Short mmCIF file of C-alpha atoms in Angstrom, two decimals:
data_model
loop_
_atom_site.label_atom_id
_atom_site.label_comp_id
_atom_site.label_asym_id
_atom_site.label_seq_id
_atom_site.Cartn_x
_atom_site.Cartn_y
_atom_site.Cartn_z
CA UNK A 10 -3.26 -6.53 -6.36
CA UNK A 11 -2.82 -7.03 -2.75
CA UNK A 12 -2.42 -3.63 0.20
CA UNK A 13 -1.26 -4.81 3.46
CA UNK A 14 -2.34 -1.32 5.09
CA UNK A 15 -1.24 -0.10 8.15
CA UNK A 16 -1.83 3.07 10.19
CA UNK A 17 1.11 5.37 11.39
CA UNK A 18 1.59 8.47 13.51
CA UNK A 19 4.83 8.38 11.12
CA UNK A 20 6.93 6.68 8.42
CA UNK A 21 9.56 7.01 6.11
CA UNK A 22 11.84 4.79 3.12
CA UNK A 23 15.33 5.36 2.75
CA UNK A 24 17.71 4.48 -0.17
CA UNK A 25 21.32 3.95 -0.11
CA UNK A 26 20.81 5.94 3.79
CA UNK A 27 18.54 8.87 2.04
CA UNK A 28 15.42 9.77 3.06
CA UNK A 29 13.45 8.88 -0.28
CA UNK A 30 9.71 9.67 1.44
CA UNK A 31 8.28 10.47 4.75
CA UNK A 32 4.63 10.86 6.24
CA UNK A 33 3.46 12.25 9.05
CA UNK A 34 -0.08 10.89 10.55
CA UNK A 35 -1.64 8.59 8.07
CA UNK A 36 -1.33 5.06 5.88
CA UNK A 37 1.84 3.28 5.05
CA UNK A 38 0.72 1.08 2.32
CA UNK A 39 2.45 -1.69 0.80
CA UNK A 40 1.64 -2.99 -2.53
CA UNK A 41 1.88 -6.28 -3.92
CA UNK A 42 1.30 -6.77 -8.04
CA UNK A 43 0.42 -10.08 -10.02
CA UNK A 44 0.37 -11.07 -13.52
CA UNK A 45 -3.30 -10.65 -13.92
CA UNK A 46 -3.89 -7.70 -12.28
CA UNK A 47 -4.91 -4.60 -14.42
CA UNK A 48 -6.76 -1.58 -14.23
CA UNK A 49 -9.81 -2.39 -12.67
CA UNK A 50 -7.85 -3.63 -9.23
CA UNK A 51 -6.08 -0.08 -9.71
CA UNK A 52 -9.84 1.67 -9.82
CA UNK A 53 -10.91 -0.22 -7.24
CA UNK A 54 -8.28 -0.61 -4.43
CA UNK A 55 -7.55 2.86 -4.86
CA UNK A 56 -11.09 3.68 -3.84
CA UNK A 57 -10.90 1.73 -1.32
CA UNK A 58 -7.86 2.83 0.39
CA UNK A 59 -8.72 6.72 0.53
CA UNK A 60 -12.67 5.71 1.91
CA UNK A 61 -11.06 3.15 4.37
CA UNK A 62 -12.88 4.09 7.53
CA UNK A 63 -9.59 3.29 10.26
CA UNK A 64 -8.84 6.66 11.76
CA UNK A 65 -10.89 7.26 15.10
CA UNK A 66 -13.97 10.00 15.45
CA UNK A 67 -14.26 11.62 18.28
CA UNK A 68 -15.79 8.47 20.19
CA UNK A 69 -12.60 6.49 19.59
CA UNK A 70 -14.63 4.46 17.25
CA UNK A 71 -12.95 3.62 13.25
CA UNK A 72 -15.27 5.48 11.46
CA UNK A 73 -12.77 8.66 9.68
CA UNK A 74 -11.13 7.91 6.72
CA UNK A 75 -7.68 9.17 5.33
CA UNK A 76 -9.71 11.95 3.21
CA UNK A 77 -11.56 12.78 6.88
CA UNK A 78 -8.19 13.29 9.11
CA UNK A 79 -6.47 14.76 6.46
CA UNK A 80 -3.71 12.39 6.54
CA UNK A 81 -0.83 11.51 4.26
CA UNK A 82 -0.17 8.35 2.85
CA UNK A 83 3.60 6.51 1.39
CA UNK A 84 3.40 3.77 -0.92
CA UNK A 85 6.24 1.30 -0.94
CA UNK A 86 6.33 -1.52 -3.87
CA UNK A 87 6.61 -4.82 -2.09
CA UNK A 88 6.84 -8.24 -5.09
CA UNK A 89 7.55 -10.40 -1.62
CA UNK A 90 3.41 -9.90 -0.95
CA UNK A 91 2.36 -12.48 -3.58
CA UNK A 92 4.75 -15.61 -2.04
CA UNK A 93 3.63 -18.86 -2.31
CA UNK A 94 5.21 -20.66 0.56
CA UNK A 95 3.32 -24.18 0.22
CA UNK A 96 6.12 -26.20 -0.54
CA UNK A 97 9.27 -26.11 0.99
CA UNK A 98 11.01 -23.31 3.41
CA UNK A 99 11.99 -20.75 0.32
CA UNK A 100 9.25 -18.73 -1.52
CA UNK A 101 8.30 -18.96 -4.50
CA UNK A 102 7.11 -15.60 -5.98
CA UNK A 103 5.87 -17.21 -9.54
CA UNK A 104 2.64 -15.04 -9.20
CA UNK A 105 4.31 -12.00 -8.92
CA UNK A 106 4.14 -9.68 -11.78
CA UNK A 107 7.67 -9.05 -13.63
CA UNK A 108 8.99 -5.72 -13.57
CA UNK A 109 7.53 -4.96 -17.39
CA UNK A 110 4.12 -5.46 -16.17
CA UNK A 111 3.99 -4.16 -12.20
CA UNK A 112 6.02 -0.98 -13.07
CA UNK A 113 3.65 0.51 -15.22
CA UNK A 114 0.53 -0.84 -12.86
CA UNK A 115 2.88 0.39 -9.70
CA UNK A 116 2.94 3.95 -11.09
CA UNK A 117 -0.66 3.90 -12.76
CA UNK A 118 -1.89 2.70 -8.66
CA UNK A 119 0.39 6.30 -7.41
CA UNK A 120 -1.41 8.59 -10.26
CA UNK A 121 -5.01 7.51 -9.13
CA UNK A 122 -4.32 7.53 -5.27
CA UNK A 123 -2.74 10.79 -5.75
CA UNK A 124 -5.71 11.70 -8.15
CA UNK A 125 -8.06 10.98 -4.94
CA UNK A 126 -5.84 12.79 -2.42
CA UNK A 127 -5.56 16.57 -1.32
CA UNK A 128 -1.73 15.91 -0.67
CA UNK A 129 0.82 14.16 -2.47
CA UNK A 130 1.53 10.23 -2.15
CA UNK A 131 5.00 9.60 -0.85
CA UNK A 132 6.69 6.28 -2.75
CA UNK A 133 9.69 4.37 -2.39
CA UNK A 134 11.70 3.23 -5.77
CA UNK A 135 10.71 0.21 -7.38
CA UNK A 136 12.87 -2.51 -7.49
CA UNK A 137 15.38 -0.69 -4.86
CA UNK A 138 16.69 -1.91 -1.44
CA UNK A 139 14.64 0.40 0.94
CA UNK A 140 14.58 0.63 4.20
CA UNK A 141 11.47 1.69 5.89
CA UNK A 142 10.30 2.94 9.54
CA UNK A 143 7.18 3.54 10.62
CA UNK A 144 5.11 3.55 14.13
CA UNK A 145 2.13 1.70 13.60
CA UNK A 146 -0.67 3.43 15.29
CA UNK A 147 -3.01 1.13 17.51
CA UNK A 148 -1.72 -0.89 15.96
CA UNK A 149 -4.07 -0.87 13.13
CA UNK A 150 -3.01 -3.19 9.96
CA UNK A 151 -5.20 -4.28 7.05
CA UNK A 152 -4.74 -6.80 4.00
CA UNK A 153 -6.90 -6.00 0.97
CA UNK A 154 -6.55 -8.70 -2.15
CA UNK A 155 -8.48 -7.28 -4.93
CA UNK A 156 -9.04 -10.90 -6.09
CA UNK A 157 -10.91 -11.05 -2.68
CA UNK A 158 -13.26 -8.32 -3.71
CA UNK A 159 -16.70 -10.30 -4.02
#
């Protein structure tokens, strides 16, 4: 599984020009899912995410996490993170995971963030055409690849 992470004072998806999920101050997350991923990059990314020390203390210096600030966080499905753009100009997206497989991990990743979280994870729609907004904060933006992990 790969998180390109990015702190927001704000974001939101829409669908078909509704708003489908919107954050205040916090992490607008987007999450890529491969063919070998399972629960054990669920377990651990989702730890990872809510400890992530980005947010500033009081010295300006990344040291809070989104637990510490209290901050929200909207998770948007995003198959484009796995492209393999070696050959040619068009991606290739062969290590994606198909819809049968990343749905199930997509909604499994939600249920333990949320499990970790005093508020409610925001989401997109799988598979849909969303459009999202967000001001990145800083700006801060992290990639985590749970393949990456050792």
């Amino acid at each position: 599984m790969k998180l390109v992470i990015q702190r927001v004072s704000e974001a939101s998806v829409k669908i078909d020009g509704k708003i489908k999920g919107t954050i205040g101050m916090g992490l607008m997350v987007l999450v890529g899912i491969e063919e070998s991923d399972g629960q054990d990059d669920i377990d651990w990314l989702s730890g990872k995410l809510v400890n992530l020390r980005i947010f500033p203390d009081e010295n300006e210096v990344m040291n809070k996490s989104i637990l510490d600030v209290e901050g929200e966080i909207l998770l948007i499905s995003q198959f484009t993170l796995h492209a393999s753009t070696k050959k040619g100009n068009r991606p290739s997206y062969i290590k994606a995971a198909k819809p049968d497989i990343s749905i199930p991990l997509y909604e499994k990743f939600v249920g333990s963030v949320n499990s970790l979280l005093p508020t409610e994870v925001q989401t997109g729609e799988f598979g849909a055409d969303m459009k999202v907004s967000l001001i990145n904060d800083g700006p801060v933006t992290i990639i985590i690849d749970s393949k990456n992990r050792v």
